[in-house]
Coordinates of C-alpha atoms in Angstrom, one line a residue:
Chain A
M10 CA -23.6 -4.8 -38.5
S11 CA -20.7 -4.1 -40.7
G12 CA -17.2 -3.7 -39.3
R13 CA -17.2 0.0 -40.0
Q14 CA -20.5 0.6 -38.2
K15 CA -19.1 -1.4 -35.3
K16 CA -16.0 0.8 -35.2
L17 CA -18.1 3.9 -35.3
L18 CA -20.3 2.7 -32.4
Q19 CA -17.1 1.9 -30.4
Q20 CA -15.8 5.4 -31.1
L21 CA -19.1 6.9 -30.0
G22 CA -19.1 4.9 -26.8
L23 CA -15.6 6.0 -26.0
W24 CA -16.5 9.7 -26.5
V25 CA -19.6 9.4 -24.3
L26 CA -17.4 8.0 -21.6
I27 CA -14.8 10.8 -22.1
V28 CA -17.4 13.5 -21.8
I29 CA -19.0 11.9 -18.7
I30 CA -15.6 11.5 -17.0
S31 CA -14.6 15.1 -17.8
V32 CA -17.9 16.6 -16.6
Y33 CA -17.9 14.4 -13.4
A34 CA -14.3 15.6 -12.6
L35 CA -14.9 19.3 -13.3
F36 CA -18.5 20.0 -12.4
P37 CA -18.1 20.6 -8.6
F38 CA -15.3 23.1 -9.2
Y39 CA -17.3 24.7 -12.0
Y40 CA -20.3 24.9 -9.7
A41 CA -18.3 26.5 -6.9
I42 CA -17.1 29.1 -9.4
I43 CA -20.5 30.1 -10.6
T44 CA -21.8 30.1 -7.1
S45 CA -19.0 32.4 -6.0
F46 CA -20.1 35.0 -8.5
K47 CA -23.7 35.1 -7.2
S48 CA -24.6 37.6 -4.5
G49 CA -27.6 38.2 -2.3
S50 CA -30.5 35.8 -2.8
A51 CA -29.4 34.7 -6.2
I52 CA -27.3 32.2 -4.5
F53 CA -30.3 30.2 -3.4
Q54 CA -31.5 29.8 -7.0
V55 CA -30.2 26.6 -8.5
T56 CA -28.7 27.4 -12.0
Y57 CA -26.7 25.2 -14.2
W58 CA -25.1 28.1 -16.2
P59 CA -23.4 31.3 -15.0
T60 CA -26.0 34.0 -14.4
D61 CA -24.3 36.6 -12.1
F62 CA -20.9 38.1 -12.2
S63 CA -20.8 39.9 -8.9
L64 CA -17.5 40.2 -7.2
A65 CA -19.1 40.9 -3.8
N66 CA -18.1 37.6 -2.3
Y67 CA -14.5 38.0 -3.4
W68 CA -14.4 41.5 -2.0
G69 CA -15.9 40.3 1.2
V70 CA -13.3 37.6 1.7
L71 CA -10.3 39.5 0.6
A72 CA -11.0 42.9 2.0
Q73 CA -12.5 42.1 5.3
G74 CA -11.4 39.7 8.0
R75 CA -8.2 37.7 8.2
F76 CA -8.4 35.6 5.0
P77 CA -5.4 37.4 3.3
R78 CA -3.4 36.7 6.4
N79 CA -4.4 33.1 6.3
I80 CA -3.3 32.9 2.6
F81 CA 0.0 34.4 3.6
N82 CA 0.4 31.8 6.4
S83 CA -0.2 29.0 4.0
I84 CA 2.3 30.3 1.5
V85 CA 5.0 30.7 4.2
V86 CA 4.4 27.2 5.6
S87 CA 4.2 25.5 2.2
F88 CA 7.4 27.1 0.8
A89 CA 9.3 26.4 4.0
V90 CA 8.2 22.8 3.9
V91 CA 9.2 22.4 0.3
V92 CA 12.7 23.9 0.8
L93 CA 13.4 22.0 4.0
S94 CA 12.3 18.7 2.8
L95 CA 14.1 18.9 -0.5
L96 CA 17.3 20.0 1.3
L97 CA 17.2 17.1 3.7
A98 CA 16.0 14.6 1.1
V99 CA 18.6 15.3 -1.7
T100 CA 21.6 14.5 0.5
A101 CA 19.8 11.5 2.1
A102 CA 18.7 10.2 -1.3
Y103 CA 22.3 10.3 -2.6
A104 CA 23.4 8.2 0.4
L105 CA 20.6 5.8 -0.1
A106 CA 20.8 5.5 -3.9
R107 CA 24.5 5.6 -4.5
V108 CA 26.3 4.1 -1.5
R109 CA 26.1 0.5 -0.4
F110 CA 26.2 0.4 3.4
Q111 CA 24.9 -1.8 6.1
G112 CA 21.4 -1.1 7.3
R113 CA 20.4 0.6 4.0
G114 CA 17.6 -1.8 3.3
I115 CA 16.2 -1.4 6.8
L116 CA 16.5 2.3 6.6
L117 CA 14.6 2.4 3.3
F118 CA 11.9 0.2 4.7
T119 CA 11.6 2.4 7.8
I120 CA 11.2 5.5 5.8
L121 CA 8.5 3.8 3.7
S122 CA 6.6 2.8 6.8
V123 CA 6.7 6.3 8.2
S124 CA 4.9 7.5 5.1
M125 CA 2.1 5.0 5.9
F126 CA 1.7 6.3 9.5
P127 CA -1.8 7.5 10.2
Q128 CA -1.3 11.1 11.3
I129 CA -3.6 10.6 14.3
A130 CA -1.1 8.1 15.7
V131 CA 1.5 10.9 16.3
L132 CA -1.0 13.7 17.1
A133 CA -1.0 13.4 20.8
G134 CA 2.8 13.0 21.0
L135 CA 3.4 15.9 18.6
F136 CA 0.9 18.1 20.4
E137 CA 2.8 17.5 23.7
M138 CA 6.1 18.3 21.9
V139 CA 4.7 21.4 20.3
R140 CA 3.5 22.7 23.6
G141 CA 6.7 21.8 25.4
L142 CA 8.8 23.7 22.8
G143 CA 6.5 26.7 23.1
L144 CA 5.5 26.4 19.4
Y145 CA 1.7 26.3 20.0
N146 CA 0.1 28.9 17.7
N147 CA 3.4 29.2 15.9
L148 CA 3.7 28.3 12.2
L149 CA 7.0 26.6 12.9
S150 CA 5.1 23.8 14.6
L151 CA 3.4 23.1 11.3
I152 CA 6.6 23.3 9.2
L153 CA 8.1 20.8 11.5
A154 CA 5.1 18.5 11.7
Y155 CA 4.6 18.4 8.0
M156 CA 8.0 16.7 7.6
I157 CA 6.3 13.5 8.7
F158 CA 4.6 13.1 5.3
T159 CA 6.7 15.2 2.9
L160 CA 10.1 13.9 3.9
P161 CA 9.6 10.1 3.5
F162 CA 7.9 10.6 0.2
T163 CA 10.6 13.1 -1.1
V164 CA 13.4 10.8 0.0
W165 CA 11.7 7.9 -1.7
V166 CA 11.1 9.5 -5.0
L167 CA 14.5 11.2 -5.2
T168 CA 16.2 7.9 -4.3
T169 CA 14.5 6.0 -7.1
F170 CA 15.4 8.8 -9.5
M171 CA 19.1 9.0 -8.4
R172 CA 19.5 5.3 -8.6
D173 CA 18.9 5.5 -12.4
L174 CA 21.5 8.2 -13.0
P175 CA 24.5 6.8 -14.9
I176 CA 27.3 5.6 -12.7
E177 CA 29.9 6.9 -15.2
L178 CA 29.2 10.5 -14.1
E179 CA 30.0 9.7 -10.5
E180 CA 33.1 7.6 -11.4
A181 CA 34.5 10.4 -13.5
A182 CA 33.9 12.9 -10.7
I183 CA 35.6 10.7 -8.2
V184 CA 38.6 10.3 -10.6
D185 CA 38.7 14.1 -10.8
G186 CA 38.9 14.1 -7.0
A187 CA 35.4 15.4 -6.2
K188 CA 34.1 15.0 -2.7
P189 CA 30.6 13.4 -2.1
H190 CA 29.0 16.8 -1.5
Q191 CA 30.4 18.1 -4.7
I192 CA 29.1 15.1 -6.5
I193 CA 25.6 15.8 -5.2
F194 CA 25.5 19.5 -5.7
Q195 CA 27.6 19.9 -8.8
V196 CA 27.2 16.7 -10.8
F197 CA 23.8 15.3 -9.8
M198 CA 21.8 18.5 -9.0
P199 CA 21.8 19.9 -12.5
L200 CA 20.4 16.5 -13.8
M201 CA 17.8 16.3 -11.0
W202 CA 15.7 19.3 -11.8
P203 CA 12.8 17.3 -13.1
A204 CA 12.6 15.1 -10.0
L205 CA 13.1 18.1 -7.7
V206 CA 10.3 20.0 -9.4
T207 CA 8.0 17.0 -9.2
T208 CA 8.7 16.2 -5.5
G209 CA 8.7 19.9 -4.6
L210 CA 5.3 20.4 -6.2
L211 CA 3.8 17.4 -4.5
A212 CA 5.2 18.5 -1.1
F213 CA 3.8 22.0 -1.7
I214 CA 0.3 20.6 -2.5
A215 CA 0.4 18.3 0.5
A216 CA 1.4 21.1 2.8
W217 CA -1.1 23.6 1.3
N218 CA -3.9 21.1 1.8
E219 CA -3.1 19.7 5.3
F220 CA -5.9 20.1 7.9
L221 CA -5.5 17.9 11.0
F222 CA -2.2 19.3 12.3
A223 CA -3.2 22.9 11.3
L224 CA -6.4 22.5 13.2
T225 CA -4.7 21.2 16.3
F226 CA -1.5 23.1 16.7
V227 CA -3.0 26.6 15.9
S228 CA -6.0 28.0 17.7
N229 CA -5.4 31.6 16.9
D230 CA -7.3 33.1 14.0
A231 CA -4.3 35.2 12.8
Q232 CA -2.0 32.2 12.6
R233 CA -4.4 29.8 10.9
T234 CA -3.7 28.3 7.4
V235 CA -6.2 28.4 4.6
P236 CA -7.9 25.0 4.9
V237 CA -8.7 25.6 8.6
A238 CA -9.9 29.1 7.9
I239 CA -12.3 27.8 5.2
A240 CA -13.6 25.0 7.4
L241 CA -14.3 27.5 10.2
L242 CA -15.9 30.2 8.1
S243 CA -19.3 30.4 9.6
G244 CA -22.2 32.8 9.9
A245 CA -24.0 34.0 13.0
T246 CA -26.1 30.9 13.4
E247 CA -26.1 27.4 12.0
Q248 CA -28.8 28.4 9.5
E249 CA -26.7 31.2 8.1
I250 CA -23.8 29.4 6.5
P251 CA -22.1 32.1 4.3
W252 CA -22.0 29.9 1.2
G253 CA -21.0 32.8 -1.2
P254 CA -17.9 33.7 0.7
I255 CA -17.0 30.1 1.3
M256 CA -17.1 29.4 -2.4
A257 CA -15.1 32.5 -3.2
A258 CA -12.5 31.5 -0.7
S259 CA -12.4 28.0 -2.0
V260 CA -11.9 29.2 -5.6
I261 CA -9.1 31.6 -4.5
V262 CA -7.1 28.8 -2.8
T263 CA -7.8 26.2 -5.5
V264 CA -7.1 28.2 -8.6
P265 CA -3.3 28.4 -8.1
L266 CA -3.3 24.6 -7.5
V267 CA -5.3 24.0 -10.7
I268 CA -2.9 26.2 -12.7
L269 CA 0.1 24.3 -11.3
V270 CA -1.6 21.0 -12.1
L271 CA -2.3 22.1 -15.7
I272 CA 1.3 23.3 -16.2
F273 CA 3.0 20.3 -14.6
Q274 CA 0.5 17.5 -15.1
R275 CA 3.1 15.2 -16.7
R276 CA 5.6 15.7 -13.9
I277 CA 2.9 15.2 -11.2
V278 CA 1.7 12.0 -12.8
A279 CA 5.3 10.8 -13.0
G280 CA 5.8 11.7 -9.4
L281 CA 2.6 10.1 -8.1
T282 CA 3.4 6.9 -9.8
A283 CA 7.2 6.8 -9.1
G284 CA 8.1 4.2 -6.6
A285 CA 4.6 2.8 -6.6
V286 CA 4.9 0.9 -9.9
K287 CA 8.6 1.0 -10.5
G288 CA 10.5 -2.2 -10.7
Chain B
M109 CA 40.2 3.5 -16.5
V110 CA 36.8 5.0 -15.8
T111 CA 35.1 2.5 -18.0
A112 CA 37.0 -0.4 -16.6
T113 CA 35.8 0.3 -13.1
S114 CA 32.3 1.3 -14.1
S115 CA 31.5 -2.0 -15.5
L116 CA 32.2 -3.6 -12.2
P117 CA 31.1 -1.0 -9.7
Q118 CA 30.9 -3.2 -6.7
A119 CA 33.5 -5.7 -7.5
E120 CA 36.9 -5.6 -5.9
I121 CA 39.8 -5.0 -8.2
P122 CA 42.9 -6.6 -6.8
A123 CA 45.5 -4.0 -8.0
G124 CA 43.8 -1.0 -6.4
R125 CA 42.2 -2.9 -3.6
K126 CA 43.6 -0.8 -0.8
K127 CA 42.7 2.5 -2.4
K128 CA 39.2 1.2 -3.2
T129 CA 38.4 0.1 0.3
Q130 CA 39.6 3.4 1.7
L131 CA 37.5 5.2 -0.8
T132 CA 34.5 3.0 0.0
R133 CA 35.0 3.7 3.7
E134 CA 35.1 7.4 3.1
K135 CA 32.0 7.2 1.0
I136 CA 30.1 5.3 3.7
R137 CA 31.1 7.8 6.3
A138 CA 29.9 10.6 4.0
A139 CA 26.7 8.7 3.5
W140 CA 25.9 8.6 7.2
I141 CA 26.7 12.3 7.6
F142 CA 24.3 13.0 4.7
L143 CA 21.6 10.8 6.3
T144 CA 21.9 12.1 9.9
P145 CA 19.8 15.3 9.5
M146 CA 17.0 13.4 7.8
I147 CA 17.1 10.6 10.4
L148 CA 17.1 13.2 13.3
V149 CA 14.0 15.0 11.8
L150 CA 12.1 11.7 11.3
L151 CA 13.0 10.7 14.9
A152 CA 11.7 14.0 16.2
V153 CA 8.4 14.1 14.2
A154 CA 7.6 10.5 13.8
A155 CA 9.3 8.0 16.2
W156 CA 9.3 10.1 19.3
P157 CA 5.7 11.3 19.0
L158 CA 4.5 7.8 18.2
I159 CA 6.3 6.4 21.3
R160 CA 4.8 9.2 23.4
T161 CA 1.3 8.6 22.1
I162 CA 1.6 4.9 23.0
W163 CA 2.9 5.8 26.4
L164 CA 0.2 8.4 27.0
G165 CA -2.4 5.7 26.3
F166 CA -1.2 3.9 29.5
T167 CA -1.6 7.0 31.7
D168 CA -4.4 9.2 33.0
A169 CA -3.2 12.4 31.3
R170 CA -5.7 15.2 30.8
L171 CA -4.9 18.5 29.2
S172 CA -7.0 20.4 31.8
V173 CA -5.0 18.9 34.7
P174 CA -1.3 20.1 34.6
G175 CA 1.1 17.4 35.8
S176 CA -1.3 14.6 35.2
G177 CA 0.0 11.5 33.5
Q178 CA 0.3 8.8 36.1
W179 CA 0.8 5.3 34.8
I180 CA -2.4 3.3 35.0
G181 CA -1.6 0.3 32.9
F182 CA -4.3 -1.0 30.6
E183 CA -7.2 0.9 32.3
N184 CA -7.8 3.0 29.2
Y185 CA -8.2 -0.2 27.1
L186 CA -10.1 -2.5 29.5
F187 CA -10.8 -2.2 33.1
W188 CA -13.2 -3.9 35.5
L189 CA -15.0 -1.1 37.4
D190 CA -16.0 -2.7 40.7
Y191 CA -18.9 -1.0 42.4
G192 CA -17.9 -2.6 45.7
D193 CA -21.1 -4.5 46.2
G194 CA -20.2 -7.5 44.0
E195 CA -21.5 -5.7 41.0
G196 CA -19.4 -3.9 38.4
E197 CA -18.9 -3.4 34.7
W198 CA -16.2 -3.4 32.1
I199 CA -15.1 0.0 30.9
G200 CA -12.4 1.3 28.6
L201 CA -11.9 1.4 24.9
L202 CA -12.4 -2.3 24.2
A203 CA -15.7 -2.2 26.1
D204 CA -16.9 1.0 24.5
P205 CA -19.7 0.4 22.0
T206 CA -19.0 3.9 20.5
W207 CA -15.4 2.9 19.7
W208 CA -16.5 -0.3 18.0
R209 CA -19.1 1.7 16.1
A210 CA -16.2 3.9 14.9
V211 CA -14.2 0.9 13.9
W212 CA -17.2 -0.5 12.0
N213 CA -17.8 2.9 10.3
T214 CA -14.2 3.1 9.2
V215 CA -14.1 -0.4 7.9
Y216 CA -17.4 0.0 6.1
F217 CA -16.3 3.3 4.6
T218 CA -13.0 1.8 3.5
V219 CA -14.4 -1.3 1.9
I220 CA -17.2 0.5 0.0
A221 CA -15.2 3.5 -1.0
V222 CA -12.1 1.7 -2.1
S223 CA -14.1 -0.9 -4.1
I224 CA -15.9 1.8 -6.0
E225 CA -12.7 3.8 -6.5
T226 CA -10.9 0.7 -7.9
L227 CA -13.7 -0.1 -10.4
L228 CA -14.1 3.5 -11.5
G229 CA -10.3 4.0 -11.5
L230 CA -10.0 1.0 -13.8
L231 CA -12.6 2.3 -16.1
V232 CA -11.0 5.8 -16.3
A233 CA -7.6 4.2 -16.8
L234 CA -8.9 2.1 -19.7
V235 CA -10.4 5.2 -21.3
L236 CA -7.3 7.2 -20.8
N237 CA -5.2 4.4 -22.2
A238 CA -7.1 4.6 -25.6
Q239 CA -5.8 6.9 -28.3
F240 CA -7.9 10.0 -28.8
A241 CA -7.5 13.7 -29.5
G242 CA -7.6 15.7 -26.3
R243 CA -6.3 12.9 -24.0
G244 CA -4.0 15.4 -22.3
F245 CA -7.0 17.6 -21.5
V246 CA -8.9 14.7 -19.9
R247 CA -5.9 13.7 -17.9
A248 CA -5.5 17.2 -16.6
A249 CA -9.2 17.4 -15.9
I250 CA -9.2 14.3 -13.7
L251 CA -6.2 15.7 -11.8
V252 CA -8.4 18.7 -10.6
P253 CA -10.3 16.7 -8.0
W254 CA -7.0 15.3 -6.7
A255 CA -5.4 18.7 -6.4
I256 CA -8.3 20.4 -4.6
P257 CA -7.8 20.5 -0.9
T258 CA -10.0 18.0 0.9
I259 CA -11.6 20.7 3.0
V260 CA -12.5 22.7 -0.1
S261 CA -14.0 19.6 -1.8
A262 CA -15.9 18.9 1.3
K263 CA -17.3 22.4 1.3
M264 CA -18.1 22.3 -2.4
W265 CA -20.0 19.1 -2.1
D266 CA -21.6 20.2 1.1
W267 CA -23.1 23.1 -0.9
M268 CA -24.1 20.8 -3.8
L269 CA -25.7 18.4 -1.3
N270 CA -27.5 21.1 0.6
D271 CA -31.0 20.0 1.4
Q272 CA -32.8 23.2 0.3
F273 CA -30.6 24.8 -2.3
G274 CA -28.4 22.0 -3.4
I275 CA -28.0 21.3 -7.1
L276 CA -27.9 17.5 -6.5
N277 CA -31.4 17.4 -5.1
D278 CA -32.5 19.6 -8.0
M279 CA -30.9 17.2 -10.5
F280 CA -32.3 14.1 -8.9
M281 CA -35.8 15.6 -8.7
T282 CA -35.7 16.8 -12.3
L283 CA -34.6 13.3 -13.3
G284 CA -37.4 11.8 -11.2
L285 CA -35.0 9.8 -9.1
I286 CA -36.3 11.2 -5.8
S287 CA -39.6 12.7 -5.0
A288 CA -38.6 14.9 -2.1
P289 CA -35.3 16.7 -1.2
I290 CA -32.9 14.7 0.8
A291 CA -30.8 16.1 3.7
W292 CA -27.8 14.2 2.5
T293 CA -25.2 15.3 5.1
S294 CA -27.4 15.5 8.2
S295 CA -29.7 12.5 7.8
P296 CA -28.3 9.4 9.5
D297 CA -29.4 7.3 6.5
T298 CA -27.5 9.2 3.9
A299 CA -24.5 10.7 5.8
M300 CA -22.2 7.9 5.0
A301 CA -23.3 7.8 1.4
A302 CA -22.5 11.5 1.1
V303 CA -19.0 10.9 2.6
I304 CA -18.4 8.1 0.2
M305 CA -19.7 10.1 -2.8
V306 CA -17.2 12.9 -2.1
D307 CA -14.3 10.6 -1.4
V308 CA -14.9 8.7 -4.6
W309 CA -14.9 11.9 -6.5
K310 CA -11.8 13.1 -4.9
T311 CA -9.6 10.0 -5.0
T312 CA -10.6 8.0 -8.1
P313 CA -8.1 10.1 -10.1
F314 CA -5.2 8.9 -8.0
M315 CA -6.4 5.3 -8.5
A316 CA -6.8 5.8 -12.2
L317 CA -3.4 7.3 -12.7
L318 CA -1.6 4.5 -10.8
I319 CA -3.5 1.9 -12.8
L320 CA -2.8 3.8 -16.0
A321 CA 0.9 3.9 -15.3
G322 CA 0.7 0.1 -14.9
M323 CA -1.1 -0.3 -18.2
Q324 CA 1.3 1.8 -20.1
M325 CA 4.1 -0.5 -19.1
L326 CA 2.4 -3.5 -20.7
P327 CA 4.2 -4.9 -23.8
G328 CA 2.3 -3.9 -27.0
D329 CA 3.2 -7.2 -28.9
V330 CA 0.8 -9.2 -26.7
Y331 CA -2.1 -7.1 -27.9
E332 CA -0.9 -7.3 -31.5
A333 CA -0.8 -11.1 -31.2
A334 CA -4.3 -11.2 -29.6
K335 CA -5.6 -9.0 -32.4
V336 CA -4.0 -11.2 -35.1
D337 CA -5.6 -14.3 -33.4
G338 CA -8.9 -12.5 -33.5
I339 CA -9.5 -12.8 -29.7
H340 CA -12.4 -10.7 -28.4
P341 CA -11.3 -7.5 -26.6
V342 CA -13.3 -8.3 -23.5
K343 CA -11.5 -11.7 -23.3
V344 CA -8.2 -10.0 -23.8
F345 CA -9.0 -7.6 -21.0
F346 CA -9.8 -10.4 -18.5
K347 CA -7.1 -12.8 -19.7
V348 CA -4.2 -10.5 -20.5
T349 CA -4.6 -7.0 -19.2
L350 CA -6.1 -7.7 -15.8
P351 CA -3.5 -10.3 -14.7
L352 CA -0.7 -8.1 -15.9
I353 CA -1.8 -4.9 -14.2
K354 CA -2.7 -6.7 -11.0
P355 CA 0.5 -5.5 -9.2
A356 CA -0.3 -1.9 -10.1
I357 CA -3.9 -2.3 -8.8
M358 CA -2.7 -3.9 -5.6
V359 CA -0.3 -1.0 -4.9
A360 CA -3.0 1.5 -5.7
V361 CA -5.5 -0.3 -3.5
I362 CA -3.1 -0.4 -0.5
F363 CA -2.3 3.3 -0.8
R364 CA -6.0 4.2 -0.9
M365 CA -6.9 1.7 1.8
L366 CA -4.3 3.2 4.2
D367 CA -5.6 6.6 3.4
S368 CA -9.3 5.7 4.0
L369 CA -8.6 4.0 7.3
R370 CA -7.3 7.2 8.7
I371 CA -9.9 9.5 7.1
F372 CA -10.6 12.6 9.2
D373 CA -10.8 15.9 7.3
L374 CA -13.7 15.1 5.0
I375 CA -15.9 13.8 7.9
Y376 CA -14.9 16.6 10.2
V377 CA -16.2 19.2 7.7
L378 CA -19.0 17.3 5.8
T379 CA -20.8 15.4 8.5
P380 CA -19.8 16.7 11.9
N381 CA -21.7 15.3 14.9
N382 CA -23.2 12.5 12.9
A383 CA -22.8 9.2 14.8
Q384 CA -23.1 7.3 11.5
T385 CA -19.8 8.7 10.2
V386 CA -17.6 8.9 13.3
T387 CA -14.5 7.1 12.2
M388 CA -11.5 5.9 14.3
S389 CA -9.6 9.1 13.7
V390 CA -12.6 11.3 14.5
Y391 CA -13.2 9.4 17.6
A392 CA -9.6 9.6 18.7
R393 CA -9.4 13.4 18.2
Q394 CA -12.7 14.0 19.9
H395 CA -11.4 12.3 23.1
L396 CA -8.0 14.0 22.8
F397 CA -9.2 17.6 22.5
D398 CA -12.9 17.9 22.8
F399 CA -13.7 15.6 25.6
D400 CA -10.6 16.4 27.6
N401 CA -9.6 12.8 27.7
F402 CA -6.1 13.0 26.3
A403 CA -4.9 9.6 27.6
Y404 CA -8.0 7.8 26.3
G405 CA -7.7 9.5 22.9
S406 CA -4.0 8.4 22.8
A407 CA -5.1 4.8 23.5
A408 CA -7.6 5.0 20.6
S409 CA -4.8 6.5 18.4
T410 CA -2.6 3.6 19.4
L411 CA -5.2 1.0 18.5
L412 CA -5.8 2.7 15.1
F413 CA -2.1 2.6 14.5
L414 CA -2.0 -1.1 15.3
I415 CA -5.0 -1.9 13.1
I416 CA -3.4 -0.1 10.2
A417 CA 0.0 -1.7 10.7
G418 CA -1.7 -5.1 11.0
I419 CA -3.7 -4.7 7.8
T420 CA -0.7 -3.4 5.9
I421 CA 1.5 -6.3 6.9
V422 CA -1.2 -8.9 6.1
Y423 CA -1.9 -7.2 2.8
I424 CA 1.7 -6.9 1.7
Y425 CA 2.4 -10.5 2.7
A426 CA -0.8 -12.0 1.2
G427 CA -0.5 -10.0 -2.0
R428 CA 3.3 -10.2 -2.2
V429 CA 3.3 -6.5 -3.2
N430 CA 6.7 -5.3 -4.2
L431 CA 6.9 -1.9 -2.6
S432 CA 10.6 -1.6 -2.4
G433 CA 11.1 -0.9 -6.1
D434 CA 14.0 -3.4 -6.1
K435 CA 14.0 -6.0 -8.7

């Protein structure tokens, strides 16, 4: 085999792999979409290509029942979680990245270990607290509880990002008489938009997707978030699972995420890998 | 002046020593003020609930009995129940075969799923590391499974794995791989395989991206040199690439492992009531809320926490994984 043939064969192998990977990654979502457009008995006919374009399932999910309310709940919780965790994390990250003080290493290590906590380990204690504070069936309980996984991560990524900002900026600001909070909000903040967008996005996705706390701290249909609502969508009997509406609901809650991912894919990849492989 | 101090940010400068230390002290005070809100929130949502969970594991708390929660020591963990006639039996978590079954299920799931994800992730990372048109598209495509909520992916796969109308059975039958439809999620033989299948689909992208990030930091000249020397690419991969990206793989594996050990959502939705897939988290939650056994569930949660903490420490120590990001 000549060198050129060999190269051609390598290229072919690469492209076969590329196609397999793409199809593997996208097929389940594609299949959910084509299923969601089928109505009636068409749904029980396995097809590989789109055949129906009925909006009945979407209409059923959005116009009847509480699903729109669930979407609203998820939006409220996710935005609140993003704002709160960014606010708490930016100031904390400045302290951790820019100031040398005793206990800094231990604090960083503790924050990192919190992010490795299994959620179930705090479930009983949190449940007790949520009930004690009268927050059961209240979205506030979720906003508070979600801090356990968004906050450590946000602090961590923002700290690594801030550590790399040039020291000259800070020195110049100090010479100009700037106080620490002015340094954060007037000098660093404008430079930190990329990191804020990344961490905010990841916190949003984490909050939007969370299930265990949402299942446990809310038992009232009107207060449920989207993942729990989808998990509990059921028919009259075990045999009558409403696959059409479930797929429509799944597509509705996933499409915004997929769009976000497509727009911000570079930032998301940077955020996912920050801290993990740095240094 | 700015440049003079900036080159020695931490060093003491004799002339302005007094001013410097005062400034530093002020800065440290500000740092603690900045840190306090975050620390308070983490104490409230992480430290306190964890302590309470551990405490509750030593009590007889039940949600149905208000005011319950007497200290009973290790009875939830291990307790000799004396029948009074010289006979008796060990009860408690450590003597509960269902608990050990859950431990085994979790470990089994973690080992198999993370191994497959590591190998597939490595393959995907290698492909994405190559230069080709449309690389951005493929990278975006593999992010889709990662972004889809676990519950949604469980439902999507539940539908694809449906025994009567599922496309997977249809595919496998068309290809002649199976002769009769399989009830993937309800049959005890295949329930765990179904869970692993969905988990692999959902989390391989994360693995691939972490490994890819490690690959992209490799120095290009090593490969140039290997190419000039005419070394076979396969050999280059095993002798150069693999050792160099080992730290990235180790970090990715530990993140995935910690995630798998606490798996809950996927199993709760995909294979409920299937003894073959009850993991530690599922077991703990069942006792906490479904079986009205709050204290016992707390004890199980505590054990899960200890197991995960133990594995993490051993892994970090054995692999010398540098998680701190400090050089």
